[in-house]
mmCIF file of C-alpha atoms in Angstrom:
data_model
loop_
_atom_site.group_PDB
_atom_site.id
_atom_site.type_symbol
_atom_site.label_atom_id
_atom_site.label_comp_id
_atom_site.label_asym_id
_atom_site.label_seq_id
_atom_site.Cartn_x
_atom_site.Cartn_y
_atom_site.Cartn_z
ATOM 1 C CA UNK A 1 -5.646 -30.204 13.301
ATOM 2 C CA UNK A 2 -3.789 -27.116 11.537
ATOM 3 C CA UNK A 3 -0.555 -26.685 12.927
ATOM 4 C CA UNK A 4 -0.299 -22.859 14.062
ATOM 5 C CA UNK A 5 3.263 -22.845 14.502
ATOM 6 C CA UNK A 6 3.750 -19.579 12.120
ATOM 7 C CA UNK A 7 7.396 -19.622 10.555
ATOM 8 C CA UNK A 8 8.302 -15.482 10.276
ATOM 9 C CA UNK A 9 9.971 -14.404 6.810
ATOM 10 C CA UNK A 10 11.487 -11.195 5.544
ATOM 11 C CA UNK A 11 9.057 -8.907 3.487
ATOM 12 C CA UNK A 12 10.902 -5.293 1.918
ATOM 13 C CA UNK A 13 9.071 -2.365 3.773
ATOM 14 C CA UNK A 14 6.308 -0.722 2.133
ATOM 15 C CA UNK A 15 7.242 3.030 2.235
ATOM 16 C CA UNK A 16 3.450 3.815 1.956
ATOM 17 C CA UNK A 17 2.676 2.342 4.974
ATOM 18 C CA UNK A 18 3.523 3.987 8.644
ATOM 19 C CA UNK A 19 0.727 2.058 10.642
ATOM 20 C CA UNK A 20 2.410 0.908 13.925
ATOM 21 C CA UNK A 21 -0.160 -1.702 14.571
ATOM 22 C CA UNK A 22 1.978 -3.576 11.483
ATOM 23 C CA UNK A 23 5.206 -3.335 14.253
ATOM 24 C CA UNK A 24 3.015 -5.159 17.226
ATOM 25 C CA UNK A 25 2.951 -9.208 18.216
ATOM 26 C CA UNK A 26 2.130 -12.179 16.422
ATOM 27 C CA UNK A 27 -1.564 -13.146 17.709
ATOM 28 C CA UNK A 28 -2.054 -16.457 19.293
ATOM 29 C CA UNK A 29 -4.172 -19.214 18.578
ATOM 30 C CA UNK A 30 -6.768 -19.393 20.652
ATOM 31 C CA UNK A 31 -9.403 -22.386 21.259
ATOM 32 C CA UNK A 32 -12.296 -20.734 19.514
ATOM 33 C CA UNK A 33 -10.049 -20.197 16.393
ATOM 34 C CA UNK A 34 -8.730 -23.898 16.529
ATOM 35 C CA UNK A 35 -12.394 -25.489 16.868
ATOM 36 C CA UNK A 36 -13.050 -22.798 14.230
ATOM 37 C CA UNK A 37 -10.353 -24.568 11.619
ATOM 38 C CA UNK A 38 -11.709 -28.111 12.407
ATOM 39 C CA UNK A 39 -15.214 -26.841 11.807
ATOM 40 C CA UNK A 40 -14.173 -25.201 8.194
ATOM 41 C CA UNK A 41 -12.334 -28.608 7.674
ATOM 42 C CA UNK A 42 -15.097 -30.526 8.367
ATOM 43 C CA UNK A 43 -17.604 -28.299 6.285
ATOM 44 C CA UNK A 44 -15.634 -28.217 3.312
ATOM 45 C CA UNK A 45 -13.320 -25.006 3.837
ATOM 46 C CA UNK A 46 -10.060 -26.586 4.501
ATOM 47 C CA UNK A 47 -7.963 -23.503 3.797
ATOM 48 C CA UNK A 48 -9.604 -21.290 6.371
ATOM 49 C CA UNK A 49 -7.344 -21.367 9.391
ATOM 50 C CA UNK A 50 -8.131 -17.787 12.055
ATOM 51 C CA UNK A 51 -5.592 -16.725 14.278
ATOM 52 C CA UNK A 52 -6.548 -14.160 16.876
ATOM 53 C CA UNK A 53 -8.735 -11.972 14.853
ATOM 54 C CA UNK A 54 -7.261 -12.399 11.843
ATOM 55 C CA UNK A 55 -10.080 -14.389 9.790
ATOM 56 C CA UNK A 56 -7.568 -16.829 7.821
ATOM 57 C CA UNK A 57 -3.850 -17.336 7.413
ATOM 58 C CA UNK A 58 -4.295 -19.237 4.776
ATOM 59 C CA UNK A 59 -5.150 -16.804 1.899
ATOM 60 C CA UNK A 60 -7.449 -18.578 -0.913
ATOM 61 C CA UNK A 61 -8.598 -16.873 -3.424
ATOM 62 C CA UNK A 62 -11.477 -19.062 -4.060
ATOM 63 C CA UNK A 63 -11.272 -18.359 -7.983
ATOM 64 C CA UNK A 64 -12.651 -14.504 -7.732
ATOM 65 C CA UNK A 65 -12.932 -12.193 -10.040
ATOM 66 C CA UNK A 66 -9.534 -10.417 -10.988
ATOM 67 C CA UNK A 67 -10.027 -7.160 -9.392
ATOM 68 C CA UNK A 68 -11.633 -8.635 -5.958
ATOM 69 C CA UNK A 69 -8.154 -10.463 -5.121
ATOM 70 C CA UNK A 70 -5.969 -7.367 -5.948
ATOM 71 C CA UNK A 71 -8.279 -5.411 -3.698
ATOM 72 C CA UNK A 72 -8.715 -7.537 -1.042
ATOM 73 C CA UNK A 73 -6.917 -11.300 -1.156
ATOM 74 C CA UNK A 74 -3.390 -9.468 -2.412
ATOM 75 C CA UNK A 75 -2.900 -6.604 0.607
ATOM 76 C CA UNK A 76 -4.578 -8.913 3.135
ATOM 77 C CA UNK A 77 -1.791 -11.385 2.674
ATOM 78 C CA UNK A 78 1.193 -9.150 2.242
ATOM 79 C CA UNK A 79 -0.088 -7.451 5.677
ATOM 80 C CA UNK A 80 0.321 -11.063 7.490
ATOM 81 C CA UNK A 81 3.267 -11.837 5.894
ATOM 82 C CA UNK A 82 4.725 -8.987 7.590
ATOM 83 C CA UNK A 83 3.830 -10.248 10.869
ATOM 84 C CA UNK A 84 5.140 -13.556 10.030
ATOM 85 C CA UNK A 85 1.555 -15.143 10.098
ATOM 86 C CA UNK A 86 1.030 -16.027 6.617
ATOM 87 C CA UNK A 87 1.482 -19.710 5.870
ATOM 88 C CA UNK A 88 -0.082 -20.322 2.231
ATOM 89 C CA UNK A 89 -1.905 -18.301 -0.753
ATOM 90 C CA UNK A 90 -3.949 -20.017 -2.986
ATOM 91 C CA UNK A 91 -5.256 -18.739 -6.235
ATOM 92 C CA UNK A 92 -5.157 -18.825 -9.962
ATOM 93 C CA UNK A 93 -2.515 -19.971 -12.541
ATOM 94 C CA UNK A 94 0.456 -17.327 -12.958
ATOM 95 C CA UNK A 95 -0.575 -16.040 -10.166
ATOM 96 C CA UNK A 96 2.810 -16.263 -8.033
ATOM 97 C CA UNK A 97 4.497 -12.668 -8.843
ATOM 98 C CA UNK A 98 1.544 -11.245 -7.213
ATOM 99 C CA UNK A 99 2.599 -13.197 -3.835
ATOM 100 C CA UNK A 100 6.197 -12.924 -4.326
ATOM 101 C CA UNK A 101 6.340 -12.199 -0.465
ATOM 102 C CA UNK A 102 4.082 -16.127 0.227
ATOM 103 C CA UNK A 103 6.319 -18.985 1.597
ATOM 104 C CA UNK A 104 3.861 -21.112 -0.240
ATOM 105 C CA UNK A 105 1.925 -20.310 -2.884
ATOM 106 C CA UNK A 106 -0.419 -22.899 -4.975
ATOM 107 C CA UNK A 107 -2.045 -21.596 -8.016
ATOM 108 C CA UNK A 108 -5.397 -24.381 -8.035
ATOM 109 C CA UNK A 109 -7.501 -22.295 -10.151
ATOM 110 C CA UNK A 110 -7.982 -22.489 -14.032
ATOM 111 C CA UNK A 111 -10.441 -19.827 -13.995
ATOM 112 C CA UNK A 112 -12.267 -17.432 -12.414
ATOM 113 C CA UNK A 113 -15.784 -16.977 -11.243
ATOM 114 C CA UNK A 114 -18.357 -14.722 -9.311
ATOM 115 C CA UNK A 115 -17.354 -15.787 -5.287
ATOM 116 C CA UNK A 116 -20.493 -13.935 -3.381
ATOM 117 C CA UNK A 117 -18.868 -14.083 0.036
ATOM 118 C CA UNK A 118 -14.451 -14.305 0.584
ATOM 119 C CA UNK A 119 -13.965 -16.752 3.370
ATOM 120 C CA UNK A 120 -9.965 -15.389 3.621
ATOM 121 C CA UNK A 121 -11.007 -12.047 4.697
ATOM 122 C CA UNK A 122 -14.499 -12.508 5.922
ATOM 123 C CA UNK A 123 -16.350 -10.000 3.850
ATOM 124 C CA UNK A 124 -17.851 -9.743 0.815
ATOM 125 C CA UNK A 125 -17.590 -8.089 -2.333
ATOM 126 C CA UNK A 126 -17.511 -4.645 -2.686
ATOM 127 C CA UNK A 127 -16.983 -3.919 1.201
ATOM 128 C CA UNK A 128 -14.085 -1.247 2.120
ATOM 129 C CA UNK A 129 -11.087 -3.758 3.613
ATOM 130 C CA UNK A 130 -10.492 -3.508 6.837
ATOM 131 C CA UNK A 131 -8.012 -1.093 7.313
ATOM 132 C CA UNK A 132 -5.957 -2.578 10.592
ATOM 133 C CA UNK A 133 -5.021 -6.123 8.399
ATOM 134 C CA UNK A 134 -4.921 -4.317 4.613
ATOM 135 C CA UNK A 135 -1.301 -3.419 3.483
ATOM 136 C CA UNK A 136 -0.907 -3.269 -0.517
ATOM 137 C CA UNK A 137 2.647 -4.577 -1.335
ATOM 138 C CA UNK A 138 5.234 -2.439 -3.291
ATOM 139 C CA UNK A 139 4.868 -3.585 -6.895
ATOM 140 C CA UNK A 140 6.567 -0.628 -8.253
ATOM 141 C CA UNK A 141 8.933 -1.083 -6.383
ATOM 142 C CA UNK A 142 9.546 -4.728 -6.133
ATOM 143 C CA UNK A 143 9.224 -5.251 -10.084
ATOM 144 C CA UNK A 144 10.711 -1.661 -11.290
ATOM 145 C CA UNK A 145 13.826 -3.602 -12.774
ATOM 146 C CA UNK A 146 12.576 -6.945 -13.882
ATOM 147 C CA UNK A 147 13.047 -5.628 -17.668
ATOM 148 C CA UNK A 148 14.191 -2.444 -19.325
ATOM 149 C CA UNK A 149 11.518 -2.120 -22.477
ATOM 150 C CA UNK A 150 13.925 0.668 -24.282
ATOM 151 C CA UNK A 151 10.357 2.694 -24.793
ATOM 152 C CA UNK A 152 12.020 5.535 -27.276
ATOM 153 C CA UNK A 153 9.488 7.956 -25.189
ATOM 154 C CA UNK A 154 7.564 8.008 -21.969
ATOM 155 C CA UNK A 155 4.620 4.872 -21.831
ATOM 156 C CA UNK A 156 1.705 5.738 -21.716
ATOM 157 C CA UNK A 157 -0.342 2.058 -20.987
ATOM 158 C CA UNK A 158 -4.028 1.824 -22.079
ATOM 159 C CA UNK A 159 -5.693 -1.193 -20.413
ATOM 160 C CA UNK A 160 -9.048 -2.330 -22.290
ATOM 161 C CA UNK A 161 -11.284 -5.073 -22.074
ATOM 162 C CA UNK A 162 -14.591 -6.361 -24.635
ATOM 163 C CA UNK A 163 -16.883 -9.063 -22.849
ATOM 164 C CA UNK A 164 -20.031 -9.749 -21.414
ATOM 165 C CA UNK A 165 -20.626 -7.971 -18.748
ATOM 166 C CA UNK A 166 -23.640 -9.286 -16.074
ATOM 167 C CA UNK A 167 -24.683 -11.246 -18.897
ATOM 168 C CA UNK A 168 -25.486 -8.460 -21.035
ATOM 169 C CA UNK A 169 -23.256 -7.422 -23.817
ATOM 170 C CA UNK A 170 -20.209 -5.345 -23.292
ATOM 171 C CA UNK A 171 -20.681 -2.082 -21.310
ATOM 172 C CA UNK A 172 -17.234 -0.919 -20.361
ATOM 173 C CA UNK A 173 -15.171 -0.505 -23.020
ATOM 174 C CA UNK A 174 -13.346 1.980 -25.296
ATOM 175 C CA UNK A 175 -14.323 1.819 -28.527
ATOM 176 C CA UNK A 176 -11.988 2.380 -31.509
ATOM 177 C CA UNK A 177 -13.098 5.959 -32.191
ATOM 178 C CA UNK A 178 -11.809 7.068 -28.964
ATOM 179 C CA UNK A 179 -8.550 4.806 -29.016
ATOM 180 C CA UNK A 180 -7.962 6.724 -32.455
ATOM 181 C CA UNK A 181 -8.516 9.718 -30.866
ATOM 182 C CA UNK A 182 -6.104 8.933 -28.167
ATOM 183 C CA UNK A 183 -3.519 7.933 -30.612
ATOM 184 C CA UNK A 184 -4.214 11.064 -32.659
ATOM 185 C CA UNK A 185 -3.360 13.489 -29.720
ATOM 186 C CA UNK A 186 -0.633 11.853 -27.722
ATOM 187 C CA UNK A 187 1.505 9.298 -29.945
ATOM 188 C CA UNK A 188 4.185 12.530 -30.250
ATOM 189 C CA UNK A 189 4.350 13.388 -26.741
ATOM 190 C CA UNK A 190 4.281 8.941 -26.189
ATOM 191 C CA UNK A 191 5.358 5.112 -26.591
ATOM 192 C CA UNK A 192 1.585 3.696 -25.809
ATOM 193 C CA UNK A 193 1.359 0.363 -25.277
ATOM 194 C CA UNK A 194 -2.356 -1.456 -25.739
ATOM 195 C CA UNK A 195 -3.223 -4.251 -23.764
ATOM 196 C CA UNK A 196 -6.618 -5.766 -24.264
ATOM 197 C CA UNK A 197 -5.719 -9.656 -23.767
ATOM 198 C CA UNK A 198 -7.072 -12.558 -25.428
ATOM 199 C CA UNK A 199 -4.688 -14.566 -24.026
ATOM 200 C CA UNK A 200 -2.112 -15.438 -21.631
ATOM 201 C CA UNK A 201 -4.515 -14.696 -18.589
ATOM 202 C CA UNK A 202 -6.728 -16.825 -16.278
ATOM 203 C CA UNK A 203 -10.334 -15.643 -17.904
ATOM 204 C CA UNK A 204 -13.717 -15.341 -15.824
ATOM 205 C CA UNK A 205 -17.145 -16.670 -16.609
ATOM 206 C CA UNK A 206 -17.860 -14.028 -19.285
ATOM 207 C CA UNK A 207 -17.024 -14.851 -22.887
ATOM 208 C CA UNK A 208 -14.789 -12.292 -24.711
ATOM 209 C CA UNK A 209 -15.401 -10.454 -27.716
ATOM 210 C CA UNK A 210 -13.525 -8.603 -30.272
ATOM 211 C CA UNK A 211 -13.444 -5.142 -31.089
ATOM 212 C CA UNK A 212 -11.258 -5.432 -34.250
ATOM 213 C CA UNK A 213 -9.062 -2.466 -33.298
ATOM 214 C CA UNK A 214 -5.576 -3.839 -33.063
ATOM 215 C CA UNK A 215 -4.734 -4.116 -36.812
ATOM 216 C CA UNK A 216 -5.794 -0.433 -37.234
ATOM 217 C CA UNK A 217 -3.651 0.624 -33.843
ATOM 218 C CA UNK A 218 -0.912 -1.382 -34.915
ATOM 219 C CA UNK A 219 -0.501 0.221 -38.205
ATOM 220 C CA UNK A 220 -0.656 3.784 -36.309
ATOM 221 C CA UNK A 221 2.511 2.447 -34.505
ATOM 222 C CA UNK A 222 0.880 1.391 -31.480
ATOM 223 C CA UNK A 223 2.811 -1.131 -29.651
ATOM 224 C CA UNK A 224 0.506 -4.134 -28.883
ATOM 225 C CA UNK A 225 1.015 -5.599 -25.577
ATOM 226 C CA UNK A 226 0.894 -9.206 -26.645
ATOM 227 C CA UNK A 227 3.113 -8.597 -29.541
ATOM 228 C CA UNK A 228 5.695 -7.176 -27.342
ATOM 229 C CA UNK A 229 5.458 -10.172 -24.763
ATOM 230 C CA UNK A 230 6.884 -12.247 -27.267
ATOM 231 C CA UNK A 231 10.616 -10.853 -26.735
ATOM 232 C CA UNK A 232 9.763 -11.333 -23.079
ATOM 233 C CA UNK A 233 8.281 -15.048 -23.173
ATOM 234 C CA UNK A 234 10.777 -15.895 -20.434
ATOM 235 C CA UNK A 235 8.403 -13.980 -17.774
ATOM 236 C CA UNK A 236 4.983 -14.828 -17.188
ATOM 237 C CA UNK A 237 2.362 -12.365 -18.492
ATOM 238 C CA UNK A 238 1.895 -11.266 -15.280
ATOM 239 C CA UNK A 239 5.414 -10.566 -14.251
ATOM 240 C CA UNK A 240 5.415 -8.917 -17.975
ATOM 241 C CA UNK A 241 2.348 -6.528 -16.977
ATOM 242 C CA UNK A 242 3.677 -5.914 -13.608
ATOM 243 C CA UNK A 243 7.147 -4.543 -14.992
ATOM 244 C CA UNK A 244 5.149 -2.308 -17.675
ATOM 245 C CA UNK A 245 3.457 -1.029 -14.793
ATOM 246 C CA UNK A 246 6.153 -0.370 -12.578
ATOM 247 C CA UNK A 247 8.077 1.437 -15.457
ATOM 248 C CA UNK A 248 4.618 3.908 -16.310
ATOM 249 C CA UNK A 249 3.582 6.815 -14.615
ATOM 250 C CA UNK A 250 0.842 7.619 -17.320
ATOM 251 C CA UNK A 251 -2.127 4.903 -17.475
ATOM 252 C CA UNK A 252 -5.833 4.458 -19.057
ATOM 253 C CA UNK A 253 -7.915 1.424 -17.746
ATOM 254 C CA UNK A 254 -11.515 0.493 -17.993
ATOM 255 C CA UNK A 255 -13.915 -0.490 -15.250
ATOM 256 C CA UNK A 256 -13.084 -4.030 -13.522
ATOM 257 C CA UNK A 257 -9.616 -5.805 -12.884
ATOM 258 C CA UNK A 258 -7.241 -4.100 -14.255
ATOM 259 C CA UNK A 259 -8.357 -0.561 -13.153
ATOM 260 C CA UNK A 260 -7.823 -2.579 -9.302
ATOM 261 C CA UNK A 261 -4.104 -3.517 -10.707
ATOM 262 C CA UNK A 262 -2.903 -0.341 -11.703
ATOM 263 C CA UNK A 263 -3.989 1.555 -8.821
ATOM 264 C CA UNK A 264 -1.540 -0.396 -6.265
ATOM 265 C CA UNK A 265 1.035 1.747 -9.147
ATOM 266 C CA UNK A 266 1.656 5.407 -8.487
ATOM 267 C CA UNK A 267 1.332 8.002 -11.298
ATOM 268 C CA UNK A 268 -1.762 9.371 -13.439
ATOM 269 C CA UNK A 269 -4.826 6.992 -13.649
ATOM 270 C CA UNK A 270 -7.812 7.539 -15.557
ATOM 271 C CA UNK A 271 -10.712 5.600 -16.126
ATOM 272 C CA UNK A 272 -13.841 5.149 -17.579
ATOM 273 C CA UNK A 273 -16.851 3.831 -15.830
ATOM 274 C CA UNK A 274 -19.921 3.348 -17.302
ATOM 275 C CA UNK A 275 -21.541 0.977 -15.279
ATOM 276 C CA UNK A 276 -20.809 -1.110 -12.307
ATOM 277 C CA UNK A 277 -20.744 -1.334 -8.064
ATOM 278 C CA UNK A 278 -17.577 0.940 -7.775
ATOM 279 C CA UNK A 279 -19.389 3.732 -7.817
ATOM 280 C CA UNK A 280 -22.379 2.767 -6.222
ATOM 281 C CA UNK A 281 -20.326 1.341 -3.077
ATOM 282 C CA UNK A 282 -17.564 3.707 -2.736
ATOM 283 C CA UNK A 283 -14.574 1.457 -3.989
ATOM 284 C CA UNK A 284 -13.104 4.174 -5.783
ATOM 285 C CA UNK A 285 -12.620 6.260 -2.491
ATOM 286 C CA UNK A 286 -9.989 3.459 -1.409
ATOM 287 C CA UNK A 287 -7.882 3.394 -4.625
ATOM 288 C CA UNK A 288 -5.528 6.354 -3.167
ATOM 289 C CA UNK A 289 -4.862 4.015 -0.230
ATOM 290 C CA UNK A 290 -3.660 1.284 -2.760
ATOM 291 C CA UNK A 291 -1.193 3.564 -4.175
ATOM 292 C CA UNK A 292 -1.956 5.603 -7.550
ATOM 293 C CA UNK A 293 -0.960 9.152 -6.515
ATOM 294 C CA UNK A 294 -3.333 10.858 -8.989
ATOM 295 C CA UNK A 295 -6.931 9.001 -10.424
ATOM 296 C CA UNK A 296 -9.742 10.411 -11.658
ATOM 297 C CA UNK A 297 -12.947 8.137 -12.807
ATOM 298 C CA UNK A 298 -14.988 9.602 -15.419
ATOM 299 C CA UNK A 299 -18.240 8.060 -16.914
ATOM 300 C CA UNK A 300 -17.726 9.164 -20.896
ATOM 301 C CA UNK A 301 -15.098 8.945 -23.272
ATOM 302 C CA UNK A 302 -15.158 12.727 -24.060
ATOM 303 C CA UNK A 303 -14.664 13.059 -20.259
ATOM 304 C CA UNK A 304 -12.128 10.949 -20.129
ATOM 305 C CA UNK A 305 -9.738 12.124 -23.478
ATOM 306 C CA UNK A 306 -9.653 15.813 -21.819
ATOM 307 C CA UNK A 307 -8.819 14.863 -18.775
ATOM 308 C CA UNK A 308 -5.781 12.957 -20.844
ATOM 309 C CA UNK A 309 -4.497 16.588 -22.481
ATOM 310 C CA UNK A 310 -3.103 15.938 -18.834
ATOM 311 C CA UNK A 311 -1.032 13.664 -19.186
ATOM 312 C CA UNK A 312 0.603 15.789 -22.419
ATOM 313 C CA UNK A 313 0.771 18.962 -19.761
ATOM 314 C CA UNK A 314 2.345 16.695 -16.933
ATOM 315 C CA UNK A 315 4.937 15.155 -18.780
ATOM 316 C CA UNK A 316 6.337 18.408 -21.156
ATOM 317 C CA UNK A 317 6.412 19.965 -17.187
ATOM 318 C CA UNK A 318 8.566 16.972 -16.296
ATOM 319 C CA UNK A 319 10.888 16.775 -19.150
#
């Protein structure tokens, strides 16, 4: 049977978190949790181990879509680490700066895929997290000096994606008439840095496309993201996006993943949403909580590249 001897370990403070219920005791084991992990053993969910009423201390992943474990699997585990009652994450490969703060950490997963209910945190998809065990960690923070870029102007990041999308063809997306538009208006004001990956990342169960935009960008003196992870090589891309994060305070992203990865950054968010369960189930409302200090969703492109004569205002105010 699962040993629940729980070995404490020191986790920096999250400055955005004051809860005092983080500051109370270690739960106990009790009997119904420990015939709980034998029955999970025994039905083929070996890394779902309850303590108190904590649902697992084991985190697992399971494999689920990007966004889903920086949501849910990512501030679920940092909050039991803090008690001292995490004992192991399990997720995808170069996955291990996001649990920098796991004693033990297994990356199992070669890819990801739809996961309809998460055993870690009993709940499923789309669900608000339960607020008393849900503590994002400081990635800003924690990942603000992994690498100085030398950026000859403020970054501005633009996170973009082109695949299928519920097994219809790409919804959410900006196309290369808006990303010249973007360039057009803010390349004096900013150093923007495009990352659509093709590469270097764990993919999910939809195939990607191309949108043929990174010759033109590149010869408007956009900095591709991949291009620049090549004088970096020595982190993995994950570690590399984390640092570019913690080093912007001015970021476009698209519906799915990444828009749940930048907003555990604070600064300016924007992004578009054309279709998806955000919306629909009130994810969105929670993305303050994770960390971004101003977001805005907007469901057009010519929604979206006013609200980014913002960013222009924000930062000639700051300078």
């Amino acid at each position: 049977m699962q040993n629940t001897t729980l070995r404490r370990i020191n986790v920096p403070h999250n400055h955005r978190q004051t809860d005092p219920r983080a500051e109370t005791a270690v739960p106990v084991a009790t009997l119904a949790n420990r015939l709980s992990t034998l029955k999970n053993r025994l039905t083929g969910k070996p890394n779902v181990c309850p303590l108190g009423d904590y649902p697992s201390t084991i985190v697992d992943s399971q494999g689920c879509e990007f966004g889903y474990e920086m949501f849910y699997h990512v501030p679920y585990a940092y909050h039991l680490a803090k008690r001292g009652c995490l004992q192991r994450t399990v997720s995808c490969l170069g996955t291990q700066c996001f649990y920098y703060f796991s004693p033990d950490h297994r990356e199992v997963y070669d890819r990801r895929k739809l996961v309809k209910y998460l055993d870690s945190i009993a709940q499923k998809p789309h669900q608000s997290p339960a607020a008393n065990r849900w503590e994002p960690p400081d990635f800003a923070g924690h990942y603000r000096n992994t690498v100085d870029f030398h950026f000859p102007k403020p970054p501005l990041l633009i996170f973009n994606k082109y695949n299928t999308e519920w097994d219809h063809p790409p919804v959410n997306f900006l196309s290369p008439q808006l990303l010249d538009r973007v360039v057009e208006t803010m390349s004096e004001r900013f150093s923007i840095v495009y990352l659509r990956p093709t590469t270097h990342i764990v993919h999910d169960h939809m195939p990607v496309g191309d949108l043929n935009e990174k010759t033109r960008l590149r010869e408007q003196g956009v900095i591709l993201a991949e291009e620049l992870y090549e004088h970096f090589s020595h982190l993995s891309f994950n570690e590399f996006q984390l640092g570019l994060l913690a080093r912007s305070r001015h970021r476009v992203a698209v519906q799915g993943g990444t828009s749940y990865l930048n907003a555990l950054f604070p600064g300016q968010l924007r992004v578009l949403h054309r279709f998806g369960g955000e919306q629909m189930y009130g994810n969105y409302n929670d993305f303050p909580r994770m960390g971004v200090t101003d977001f805005s969703v907007h469901n057009s492109e010519f929604e979206l590249l006013e609200q980014l004569e913002g960013f222009k205002q924000l930062d000639r105010n700051a300078a």
